[in-house]
Short mmCIF file of C-alpha atoms in Angstrom, two decimals:
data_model
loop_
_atom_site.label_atom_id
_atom_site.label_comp_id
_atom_site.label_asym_id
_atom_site.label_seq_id
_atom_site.Cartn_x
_atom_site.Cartn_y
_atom_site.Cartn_z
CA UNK T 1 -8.36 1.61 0.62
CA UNK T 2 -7.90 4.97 3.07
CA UNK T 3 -6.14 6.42 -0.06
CA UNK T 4 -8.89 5.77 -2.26
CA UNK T 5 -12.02 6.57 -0.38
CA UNK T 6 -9.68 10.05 0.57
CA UNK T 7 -9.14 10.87 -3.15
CA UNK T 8 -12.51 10.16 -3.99
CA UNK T 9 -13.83 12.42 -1.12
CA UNK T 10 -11.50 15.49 -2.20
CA UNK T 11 -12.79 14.89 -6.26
CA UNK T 12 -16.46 14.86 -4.97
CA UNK T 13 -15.78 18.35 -2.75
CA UNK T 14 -13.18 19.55 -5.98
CA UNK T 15 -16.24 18.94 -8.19
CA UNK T 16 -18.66 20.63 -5.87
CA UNK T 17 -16.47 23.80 -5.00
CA UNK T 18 -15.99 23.82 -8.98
CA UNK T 19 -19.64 23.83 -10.00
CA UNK T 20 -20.25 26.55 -7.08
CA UNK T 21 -17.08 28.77 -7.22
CA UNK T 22 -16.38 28.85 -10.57
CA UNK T 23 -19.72 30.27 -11.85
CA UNK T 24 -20.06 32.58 -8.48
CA UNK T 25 -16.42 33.79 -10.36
CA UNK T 26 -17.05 34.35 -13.83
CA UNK T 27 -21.06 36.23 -12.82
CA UNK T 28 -18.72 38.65 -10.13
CA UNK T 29 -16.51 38.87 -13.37
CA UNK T 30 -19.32 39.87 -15.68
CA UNK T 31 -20.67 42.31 -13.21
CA UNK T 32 -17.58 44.30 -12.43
CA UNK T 33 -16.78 44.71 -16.08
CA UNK T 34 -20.44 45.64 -16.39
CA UNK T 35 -20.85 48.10 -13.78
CA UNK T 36 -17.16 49.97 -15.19
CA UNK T 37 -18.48 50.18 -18.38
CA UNK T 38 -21.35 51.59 -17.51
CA UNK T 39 -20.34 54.36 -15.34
CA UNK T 40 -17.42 55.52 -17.11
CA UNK T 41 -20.11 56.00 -20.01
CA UNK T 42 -22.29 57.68 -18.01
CA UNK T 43 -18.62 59.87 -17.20
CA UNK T 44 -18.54 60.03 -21.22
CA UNK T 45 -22.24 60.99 -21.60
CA UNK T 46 -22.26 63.66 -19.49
CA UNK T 47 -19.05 65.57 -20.95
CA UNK T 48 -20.48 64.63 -24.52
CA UNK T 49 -23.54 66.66 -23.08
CA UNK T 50 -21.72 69.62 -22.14
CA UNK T 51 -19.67 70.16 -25.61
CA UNK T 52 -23.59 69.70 -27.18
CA UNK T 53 -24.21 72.91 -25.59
CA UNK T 54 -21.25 74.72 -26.28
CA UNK T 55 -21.74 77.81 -24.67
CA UNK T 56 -18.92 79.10 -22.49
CA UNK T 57 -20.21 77.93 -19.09
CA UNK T 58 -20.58 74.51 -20.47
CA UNK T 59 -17.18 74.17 -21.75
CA UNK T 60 -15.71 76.11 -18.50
CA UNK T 61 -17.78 73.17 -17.11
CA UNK T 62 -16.33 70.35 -19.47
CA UNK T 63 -12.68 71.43 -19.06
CA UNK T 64 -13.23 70.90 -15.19
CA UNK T 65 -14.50 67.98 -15.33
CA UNK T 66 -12.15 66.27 -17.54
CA UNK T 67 -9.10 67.82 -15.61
CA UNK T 68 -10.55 66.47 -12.41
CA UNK T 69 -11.40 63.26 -14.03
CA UNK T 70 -7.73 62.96 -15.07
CA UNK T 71 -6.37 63.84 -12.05
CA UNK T 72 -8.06 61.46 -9.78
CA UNK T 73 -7.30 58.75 -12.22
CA UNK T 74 -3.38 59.44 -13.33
CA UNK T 75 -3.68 56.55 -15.84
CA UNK T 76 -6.85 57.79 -17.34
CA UNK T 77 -7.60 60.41 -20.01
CA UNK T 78 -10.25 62.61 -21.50
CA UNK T 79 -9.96 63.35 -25.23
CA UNK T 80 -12.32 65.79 -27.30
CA UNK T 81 -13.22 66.97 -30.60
CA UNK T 82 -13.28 69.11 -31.30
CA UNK T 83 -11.00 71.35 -29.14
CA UNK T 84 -10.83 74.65 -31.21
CA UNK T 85 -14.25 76.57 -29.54
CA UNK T 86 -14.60 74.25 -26.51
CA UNK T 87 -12.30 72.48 -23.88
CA UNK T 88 -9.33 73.75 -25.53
CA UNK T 89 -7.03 72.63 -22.96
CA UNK T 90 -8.03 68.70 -23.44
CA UNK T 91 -6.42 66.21 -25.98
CA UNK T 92 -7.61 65.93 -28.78
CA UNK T 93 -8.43 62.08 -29.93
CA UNK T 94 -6.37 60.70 -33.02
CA UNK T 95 -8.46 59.58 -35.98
CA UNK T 96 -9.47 56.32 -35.63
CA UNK T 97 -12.55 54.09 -36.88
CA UNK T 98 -14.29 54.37 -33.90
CA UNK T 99 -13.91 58.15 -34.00
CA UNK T 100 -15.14 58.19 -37.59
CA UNK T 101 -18.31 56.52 -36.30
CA UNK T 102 -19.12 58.39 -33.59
CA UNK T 103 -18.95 62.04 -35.80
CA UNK T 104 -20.26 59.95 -38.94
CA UNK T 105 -22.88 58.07 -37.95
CA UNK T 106 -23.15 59.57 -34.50
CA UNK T 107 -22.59 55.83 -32.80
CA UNK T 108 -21.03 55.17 -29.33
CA UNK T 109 -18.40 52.67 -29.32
CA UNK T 110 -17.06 50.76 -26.63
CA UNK T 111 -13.35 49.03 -27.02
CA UNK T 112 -12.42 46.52 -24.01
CA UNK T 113 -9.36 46.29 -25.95
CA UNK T 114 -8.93 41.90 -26.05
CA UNK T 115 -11.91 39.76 -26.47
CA UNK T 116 -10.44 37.73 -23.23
CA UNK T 117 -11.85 39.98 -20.49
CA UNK T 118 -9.79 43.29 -21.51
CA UNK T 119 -6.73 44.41 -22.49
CA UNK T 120 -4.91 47.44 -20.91
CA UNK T 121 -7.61 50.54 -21.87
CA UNK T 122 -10.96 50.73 -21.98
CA UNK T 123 -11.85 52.87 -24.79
CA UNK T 124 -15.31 54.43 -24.98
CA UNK T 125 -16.18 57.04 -27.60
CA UNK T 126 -19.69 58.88 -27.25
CA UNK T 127 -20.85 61.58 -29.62
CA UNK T 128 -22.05 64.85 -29.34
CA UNK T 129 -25.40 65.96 -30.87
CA UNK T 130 -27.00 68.77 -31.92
CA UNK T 131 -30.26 69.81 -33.92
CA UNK T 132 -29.71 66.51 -35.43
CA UNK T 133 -26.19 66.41 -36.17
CA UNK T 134 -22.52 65.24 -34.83
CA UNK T 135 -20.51 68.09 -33.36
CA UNK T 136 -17.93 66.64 -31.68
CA UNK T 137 -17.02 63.61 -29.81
CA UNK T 138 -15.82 62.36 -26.49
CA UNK T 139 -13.55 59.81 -25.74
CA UNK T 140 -12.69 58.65 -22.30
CA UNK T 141 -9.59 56.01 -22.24
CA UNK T 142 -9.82 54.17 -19.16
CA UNK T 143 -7.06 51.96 -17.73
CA UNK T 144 -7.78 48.33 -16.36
CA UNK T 145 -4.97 47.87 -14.43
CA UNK T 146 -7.54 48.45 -10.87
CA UNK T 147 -9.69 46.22 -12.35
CA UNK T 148 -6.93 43.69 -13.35
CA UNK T 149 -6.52 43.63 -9.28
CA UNK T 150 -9.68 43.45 -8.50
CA UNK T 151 -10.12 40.59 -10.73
CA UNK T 152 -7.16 38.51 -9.02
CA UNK T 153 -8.94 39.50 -5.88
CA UNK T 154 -11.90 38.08 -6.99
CA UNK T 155 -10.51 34.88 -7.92
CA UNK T 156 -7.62 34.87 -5.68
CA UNK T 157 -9.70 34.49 -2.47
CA UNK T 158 -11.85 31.61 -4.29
CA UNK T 159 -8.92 29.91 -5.12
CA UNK T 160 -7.71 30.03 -1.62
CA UNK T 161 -10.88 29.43 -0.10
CA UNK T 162 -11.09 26.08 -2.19
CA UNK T 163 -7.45 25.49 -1.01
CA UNK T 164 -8.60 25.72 2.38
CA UNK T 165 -11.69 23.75 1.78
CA UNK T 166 -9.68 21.18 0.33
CA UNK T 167 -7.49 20.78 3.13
CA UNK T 168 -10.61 20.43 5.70
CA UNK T 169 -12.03 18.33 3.45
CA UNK T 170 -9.04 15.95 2.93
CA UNK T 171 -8.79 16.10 6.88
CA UNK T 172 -12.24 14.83 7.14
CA UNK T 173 -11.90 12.56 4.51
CA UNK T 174 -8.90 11.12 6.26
CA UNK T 175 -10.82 10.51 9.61
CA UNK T 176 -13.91 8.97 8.08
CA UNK T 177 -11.90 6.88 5.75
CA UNK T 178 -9.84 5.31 9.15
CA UNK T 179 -13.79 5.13 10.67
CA UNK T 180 -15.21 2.85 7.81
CA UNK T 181 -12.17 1.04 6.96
CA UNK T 182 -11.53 0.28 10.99
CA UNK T 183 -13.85 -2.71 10.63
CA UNK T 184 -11.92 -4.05 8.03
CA UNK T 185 -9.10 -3.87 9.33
CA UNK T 186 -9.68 -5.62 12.43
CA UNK T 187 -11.25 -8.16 10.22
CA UNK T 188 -7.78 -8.35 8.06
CA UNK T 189 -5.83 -8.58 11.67
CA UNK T 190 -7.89 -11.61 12.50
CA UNK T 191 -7.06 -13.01 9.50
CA UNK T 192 -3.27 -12.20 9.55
CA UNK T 193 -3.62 -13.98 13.67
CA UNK T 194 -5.30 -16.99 11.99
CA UNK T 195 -2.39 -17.07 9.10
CA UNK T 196 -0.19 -17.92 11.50
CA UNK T 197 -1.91 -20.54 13.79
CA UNK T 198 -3.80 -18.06 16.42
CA UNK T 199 -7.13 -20.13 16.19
CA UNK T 200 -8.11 -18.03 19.08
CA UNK T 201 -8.33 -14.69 17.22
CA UNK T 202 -12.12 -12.81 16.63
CA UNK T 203 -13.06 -10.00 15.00
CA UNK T 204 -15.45 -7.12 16.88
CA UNK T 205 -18.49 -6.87 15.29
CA UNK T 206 -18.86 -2.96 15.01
CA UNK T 207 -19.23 -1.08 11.91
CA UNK T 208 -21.82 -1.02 8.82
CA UNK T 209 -24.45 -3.86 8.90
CA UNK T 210 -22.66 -5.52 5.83
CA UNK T 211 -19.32 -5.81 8.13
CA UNK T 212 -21.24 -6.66 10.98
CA UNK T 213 -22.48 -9.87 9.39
CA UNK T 214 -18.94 -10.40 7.62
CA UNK T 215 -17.52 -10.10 11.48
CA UNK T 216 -19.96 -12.33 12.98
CA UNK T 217 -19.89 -15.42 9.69
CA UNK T 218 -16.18 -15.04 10.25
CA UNK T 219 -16.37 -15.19 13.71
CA UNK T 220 -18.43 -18.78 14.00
CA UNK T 221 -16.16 -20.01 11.19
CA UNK T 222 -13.67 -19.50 13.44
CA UNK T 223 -15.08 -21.03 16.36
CA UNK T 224 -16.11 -24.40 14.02
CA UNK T 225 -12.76 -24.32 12.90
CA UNK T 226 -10.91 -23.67 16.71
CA UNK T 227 -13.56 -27.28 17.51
CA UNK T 228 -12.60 -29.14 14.42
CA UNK T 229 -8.68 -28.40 15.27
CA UNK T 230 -9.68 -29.43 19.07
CA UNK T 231 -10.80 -32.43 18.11
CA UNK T 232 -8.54 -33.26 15.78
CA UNK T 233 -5.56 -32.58 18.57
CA UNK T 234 -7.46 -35.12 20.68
CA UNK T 235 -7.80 -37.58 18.06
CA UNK T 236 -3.63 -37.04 17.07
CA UNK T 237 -3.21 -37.44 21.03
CA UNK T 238 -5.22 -40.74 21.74
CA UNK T 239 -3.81 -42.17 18.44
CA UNK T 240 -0.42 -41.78 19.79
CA UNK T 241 -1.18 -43.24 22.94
CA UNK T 242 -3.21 -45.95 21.03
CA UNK T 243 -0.54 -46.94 18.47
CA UNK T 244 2.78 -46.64 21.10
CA UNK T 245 1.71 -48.40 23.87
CA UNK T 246 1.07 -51.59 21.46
CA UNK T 247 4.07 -50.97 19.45
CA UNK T 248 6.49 -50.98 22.95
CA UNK T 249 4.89 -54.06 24.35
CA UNK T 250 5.06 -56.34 20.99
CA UNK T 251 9.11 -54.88 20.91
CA UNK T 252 9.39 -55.90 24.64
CA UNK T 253 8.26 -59.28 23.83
CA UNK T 254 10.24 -59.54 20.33
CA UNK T 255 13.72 -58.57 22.51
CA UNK T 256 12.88 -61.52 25.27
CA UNK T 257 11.88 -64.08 22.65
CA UNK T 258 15.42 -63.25 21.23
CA UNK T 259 16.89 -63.40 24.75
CA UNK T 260 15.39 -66.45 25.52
CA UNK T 261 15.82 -68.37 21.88
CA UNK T 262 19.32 -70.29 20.77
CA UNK T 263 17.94 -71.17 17.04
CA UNK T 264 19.68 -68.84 15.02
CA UNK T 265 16.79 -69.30 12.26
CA UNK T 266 14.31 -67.92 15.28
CA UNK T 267 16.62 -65.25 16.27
CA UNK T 268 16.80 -64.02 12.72
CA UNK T 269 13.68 -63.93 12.28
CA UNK T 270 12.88 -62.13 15.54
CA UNK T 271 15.27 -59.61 14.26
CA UNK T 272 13.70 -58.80 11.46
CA UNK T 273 10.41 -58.21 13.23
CA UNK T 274 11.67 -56.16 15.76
CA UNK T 275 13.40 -53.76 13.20
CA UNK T 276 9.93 -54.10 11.19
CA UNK T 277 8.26 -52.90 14.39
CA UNK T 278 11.01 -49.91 14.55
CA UNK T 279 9.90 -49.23 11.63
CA UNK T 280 6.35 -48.87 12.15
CA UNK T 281 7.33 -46.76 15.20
CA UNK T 282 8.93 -44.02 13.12
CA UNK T 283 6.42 -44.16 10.89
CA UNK T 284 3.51 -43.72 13.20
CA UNK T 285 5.84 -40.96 14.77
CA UNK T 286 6.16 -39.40 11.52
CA UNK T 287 2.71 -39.59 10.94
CA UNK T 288 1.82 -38.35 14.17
CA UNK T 289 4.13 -34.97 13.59
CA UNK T 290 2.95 -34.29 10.34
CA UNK T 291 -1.18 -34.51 11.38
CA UNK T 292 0.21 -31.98 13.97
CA UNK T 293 1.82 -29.75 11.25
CA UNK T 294 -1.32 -29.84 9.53
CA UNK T 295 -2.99 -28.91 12.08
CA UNK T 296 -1.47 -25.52 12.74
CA UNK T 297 -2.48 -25.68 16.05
CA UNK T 298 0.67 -23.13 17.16
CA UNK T 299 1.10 -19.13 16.38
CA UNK T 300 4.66 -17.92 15.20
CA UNK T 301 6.48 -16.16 17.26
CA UNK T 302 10.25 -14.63 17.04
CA UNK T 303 12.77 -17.28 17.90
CA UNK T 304 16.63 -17.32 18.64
CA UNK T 305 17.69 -19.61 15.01
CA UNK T 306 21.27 -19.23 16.10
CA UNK T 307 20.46 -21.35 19.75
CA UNK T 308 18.26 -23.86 18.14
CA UNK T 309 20.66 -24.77 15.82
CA UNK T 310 23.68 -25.24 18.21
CA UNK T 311 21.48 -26.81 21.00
CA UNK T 312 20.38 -29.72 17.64
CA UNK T 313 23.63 -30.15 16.40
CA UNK T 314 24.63 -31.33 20.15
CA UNK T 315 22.05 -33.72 20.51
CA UNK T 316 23.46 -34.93 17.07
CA UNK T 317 27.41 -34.53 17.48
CA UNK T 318 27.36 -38.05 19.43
CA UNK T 319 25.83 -40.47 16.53
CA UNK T 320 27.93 -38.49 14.16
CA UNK T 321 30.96 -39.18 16.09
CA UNK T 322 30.89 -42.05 16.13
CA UNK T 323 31.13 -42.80 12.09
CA UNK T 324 33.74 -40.05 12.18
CA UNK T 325 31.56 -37.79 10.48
CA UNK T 326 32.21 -33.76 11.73
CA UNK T 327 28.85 -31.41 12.09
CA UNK T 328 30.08 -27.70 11.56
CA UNK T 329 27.97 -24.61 12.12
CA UNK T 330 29.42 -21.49 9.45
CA UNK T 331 27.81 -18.20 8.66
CA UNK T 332 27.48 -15.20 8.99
CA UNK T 333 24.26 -15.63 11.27
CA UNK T 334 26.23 -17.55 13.80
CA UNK T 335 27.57 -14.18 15.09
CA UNK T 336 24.85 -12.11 14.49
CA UNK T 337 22.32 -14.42 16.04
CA UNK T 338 19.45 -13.68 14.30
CA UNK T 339 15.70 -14.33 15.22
CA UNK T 340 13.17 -15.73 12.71
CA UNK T 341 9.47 -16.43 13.03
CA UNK T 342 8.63 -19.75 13.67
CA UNK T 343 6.05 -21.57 15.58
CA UNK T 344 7.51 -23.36 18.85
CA UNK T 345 8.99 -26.45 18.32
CA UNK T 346 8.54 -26.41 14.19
CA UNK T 347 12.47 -25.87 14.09
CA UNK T 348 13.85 -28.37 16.24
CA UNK T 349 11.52 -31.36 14.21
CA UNK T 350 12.82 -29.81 10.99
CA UNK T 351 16.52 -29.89 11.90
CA UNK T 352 16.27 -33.36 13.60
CA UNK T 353 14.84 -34.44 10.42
CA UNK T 354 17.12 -33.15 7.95
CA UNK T 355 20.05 -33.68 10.33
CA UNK T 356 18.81 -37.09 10.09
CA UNK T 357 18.70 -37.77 6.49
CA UNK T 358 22.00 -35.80 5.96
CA UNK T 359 23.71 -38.67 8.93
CA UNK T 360 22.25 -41.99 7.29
CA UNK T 361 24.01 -40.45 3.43
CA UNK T 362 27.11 -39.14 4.86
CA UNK T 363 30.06 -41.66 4.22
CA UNK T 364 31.84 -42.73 7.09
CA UNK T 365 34.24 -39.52 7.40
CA UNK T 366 32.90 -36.93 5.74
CA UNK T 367 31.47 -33.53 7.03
CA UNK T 368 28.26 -32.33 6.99
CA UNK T 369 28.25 -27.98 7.27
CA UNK T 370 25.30 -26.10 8.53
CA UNK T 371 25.27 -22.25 7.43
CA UNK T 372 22.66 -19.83 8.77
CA UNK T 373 23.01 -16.34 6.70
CA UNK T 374 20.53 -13.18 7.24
CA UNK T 375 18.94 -12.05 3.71
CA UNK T 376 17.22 -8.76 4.03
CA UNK T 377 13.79 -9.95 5.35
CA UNK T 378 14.54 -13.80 5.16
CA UNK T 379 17.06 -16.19 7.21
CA UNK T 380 18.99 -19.01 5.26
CA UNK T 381 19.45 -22.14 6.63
CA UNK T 382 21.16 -24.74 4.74
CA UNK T 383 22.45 -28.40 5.91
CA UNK T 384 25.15 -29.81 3.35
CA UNK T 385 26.52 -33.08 2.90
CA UNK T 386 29.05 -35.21 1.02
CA UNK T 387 27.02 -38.00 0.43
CA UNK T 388 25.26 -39.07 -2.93
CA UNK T 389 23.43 -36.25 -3.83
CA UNK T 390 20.12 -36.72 -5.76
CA UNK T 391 18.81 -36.85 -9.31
CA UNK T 392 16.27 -34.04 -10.70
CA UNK T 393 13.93 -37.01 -10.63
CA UNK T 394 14.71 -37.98 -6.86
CA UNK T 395 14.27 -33.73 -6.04
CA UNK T 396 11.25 -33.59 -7.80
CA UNK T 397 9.82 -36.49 -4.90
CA UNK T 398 11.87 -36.31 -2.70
CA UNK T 399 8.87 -33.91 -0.57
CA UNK T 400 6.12 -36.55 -1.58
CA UNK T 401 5.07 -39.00 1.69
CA UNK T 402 6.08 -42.38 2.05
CA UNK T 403 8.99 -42.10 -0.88
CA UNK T 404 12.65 -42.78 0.49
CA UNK T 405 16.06 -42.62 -0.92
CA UNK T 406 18.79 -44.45 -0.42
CA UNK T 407 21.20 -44.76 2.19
CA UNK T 408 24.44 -45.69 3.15
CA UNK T 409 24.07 -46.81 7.07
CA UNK T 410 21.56 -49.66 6.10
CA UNK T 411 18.87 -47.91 8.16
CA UNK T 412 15.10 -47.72 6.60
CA UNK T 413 13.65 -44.33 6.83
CA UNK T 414 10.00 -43.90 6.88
CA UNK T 415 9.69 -41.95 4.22
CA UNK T 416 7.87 -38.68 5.96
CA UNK T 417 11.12 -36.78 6.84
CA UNK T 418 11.32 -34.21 4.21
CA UNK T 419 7.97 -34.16 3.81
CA UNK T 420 6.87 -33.04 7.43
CA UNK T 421 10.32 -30.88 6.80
CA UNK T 422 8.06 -29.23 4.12
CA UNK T 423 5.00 -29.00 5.76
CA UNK T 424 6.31 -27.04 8.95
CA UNK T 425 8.04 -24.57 6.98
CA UNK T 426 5.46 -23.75 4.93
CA UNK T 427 2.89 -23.54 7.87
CA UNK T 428 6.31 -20.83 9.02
CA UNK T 429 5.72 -18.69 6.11
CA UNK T 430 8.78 -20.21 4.65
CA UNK T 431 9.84 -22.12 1.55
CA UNK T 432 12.37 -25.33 1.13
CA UNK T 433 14.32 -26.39 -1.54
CA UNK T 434 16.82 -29.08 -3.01
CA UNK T 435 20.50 -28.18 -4.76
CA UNK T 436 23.57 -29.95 -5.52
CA UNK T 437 26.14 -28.82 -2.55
CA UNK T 438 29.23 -27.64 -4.16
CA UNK T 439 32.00 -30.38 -4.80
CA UNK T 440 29.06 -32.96 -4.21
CA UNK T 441 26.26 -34.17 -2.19
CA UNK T 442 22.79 -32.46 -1.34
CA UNK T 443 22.40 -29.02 0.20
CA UNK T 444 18.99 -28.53 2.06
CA UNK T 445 18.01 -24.97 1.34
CA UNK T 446 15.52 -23.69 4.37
CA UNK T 447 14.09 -20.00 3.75
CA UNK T 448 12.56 -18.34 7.04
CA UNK T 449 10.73 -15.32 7.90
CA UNK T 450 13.08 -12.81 9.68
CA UNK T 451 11.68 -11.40 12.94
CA UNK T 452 11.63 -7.79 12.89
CA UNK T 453 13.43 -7.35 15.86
CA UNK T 454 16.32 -9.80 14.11
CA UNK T 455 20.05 -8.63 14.34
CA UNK T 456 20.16 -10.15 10.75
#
């Protein structure tokens, strides 16, 4: 926008400096060939004057002049007809049609020499008359090159005067453009804060009147939205307290009925409602993760991927171990240790998720590989595994809530893993997808945002 209202400022002062300069140009144009032709005329007049009279002081007086005329202009020259009983000692002009019309019809004649401005000579012819007839002629040719100068002057110093003016006015330009467009783009740095999760962000309200009121609607949007979010973080807190506390006591009791029952119908039966109530614990954790997902309650900020990653996969290593199953972190990100932009937290639920899933498919074992690999401006993490693999169909839900694959530990998933997987790298700025891992199984694509102070 600072380039626009910049170019649009220099067109308006082009346009001015054009409708002022120009005309100012061609007028001083107009008037110097004006005032040239005019006096060497009168220089013509005079001379054609003194050959009228013809006596011997007057052509004494005509020689002079035209030698001195001559002399202080080298390029110039006097010519006269005729030459045989006056002036002698002065060319004599060749015949020409401007000649023939000065001793024929006793006309003066002026030749610029181009009809663009002039050409190299000014040639004026001017008779001489007496008792009603011609008697000679006098032609002064007058060279332009002086006035060819002074006409590069003339629009030399315009030209660099608009240069100049240009210049001060793109200058000018360039500071009010940053003063107008300074609202804005505090307005556009709020927004960029409230992109990623700074529900604290506000805009000054300085500027225009039309800003002013954009700055302040903006700003109690905000503030409604920072109280809805509030609210909503007290609601996802209570509910959590609400909905575990419950859950823990009925599994308390479920494992002491079991403890205390010998009917193996009873105990079965117990069984199945306490894994039903593990269940519903998962779930209402999942549920409970992805409302605060949605909430975007959290700003990014640049985090070490590289440490996150190895400080998961530890907490993991142990349940994976134990089915035989080897976790392996490859890359070329593991050395470099790159930094992506992430909110707090957002990472660790995403890899315990899809660390997760990738355990409960893996056959007893087999390997699952975790790669982290810098891409220009984005980080790639992917988690692989030898398990089943999915169908386009299964891909194409896999994201959706509630919808679960299947496994091969006999566990029951909620159904929310990839989903709140999704949802927190989106809120990241980042994208996930689903691909067939070479040689079989899934691979679980993650894209982040590289922080600008990544090694990567």
């Amino acid at each position: 926008m600072n380039r626009r209202l910049i170019r649009s400022y220099i067109l308006l002062v082009a346009v001015a400096i054009l409708l002022f300069t120009v005309p100012v140009a061609f007028t001083l144009t107009k008037q110097l060939r004006d005032d040239t032709e005019a006096s060497v005329k009168r220089e013509a007049t005079t001379m054609a004057l003194l050959l009228r009279n013809g006596d011997a002081a007057s052509c004494r007086a005509l020689t002079t002049m035209a030698s001195a005329y001559t002399e202080e202009n080298k390029k110039d020259q006097v010519q006269v007809t005729p030459t045989d009983r006056c002036a002698p000692d002065v060319a004599r002009p060749t015949g020409d049609a401007a000649l023939t019309r000065a001793l024929e019809k006793g006309e003066s004649t002026t030749d610029w020499g181009s009809d663009f401005i002039w050409g190299r000579n000014l040639l004026i012819t001017v008779p001489a008359k007496k008792d009603g007839g011609t008697v000679g002629a006098v032609r002064i040719v007058y060279s332009t090159s002086h006035l060819t100068h002074r006409l590069w002057t003339i629009w030399g110093f315009r030209a660099g005067l608009a240069v100049a003016v240009l210049g001060v006015a793109a200058l000018i330009g360039s500071v009010a453009a940053r003063r107008i467009t300074a609202p804005l783009r505090e307005l556009n740095d709020m927004a960029s804060k409230f992109s990623d999760g700074d529900l604290t962000a506000r805009s000054p309200v300085t500027g225009p009147p039309e800003t002013q009121t954009l700055a302040r609607t903006l700003n109690q949007g905000a503030e409604r939205l920072d109280t809805l979010v509030a609210s909503q973080r007290i609601f996802v807190a209570d509910a959590s307290h609400q909905l575990r506390t419950p859950l823990t006591a009925l599994r308390l009791s479920l494992d002491n009925i079991a403890d205390g029952v010998d009917d193996e119908f009873v105990r079965e039966d117990v069984e199945q409602a306490t894994a039903e109530v593990v269940r519903m614990s998962r779930l209402v954790n999942g549920l409970l993760v992805l409302a605060r997902a949605e909430a975007k309650v959290t700003a990014a900020e640049p985090l070490p991927l590289t440490d996150i990653v190895e400080e998961r996969l530890s907490v993991w290593r142990p349940a994976a171990d134990e089915r035989g199953v080897t976790i392996a972190l490859r890359g070329s990100g593991v050395d470099g240790r790159p930094s992506v932009l992430a909110s707090p937290g957002h990472l660790d639920q995403v890899l315990d998720n899809v660390l997760s899933n990738a355990l409960e498919v893996s056959p007893d074992g087999s390997a699952i590989t975790v790669q982290v690999e810098p891409k220009g401006e984005e980080v790639l993490l992917s988690v692989l595994d030898q398990g089943p693999g999915m169908t386009d169909a299964e891909k194409s839900r896999a994201f959706d809530r509630f919808w679960r694959g299947q496994g091969l530990t006999g566990r029951s998933g909620s159904g929310l893993g990839l989903a709140v997987v999704k949802q927190l790298v989106t809120d990241d700025g980042g994208t996930v997808v689903l691909r067939d891992a070479p040689g079989g199984g899934l691979e679980v694509r993650i894209s982040l945002r590289a922080s600008p102070r990544s090694g990567g």
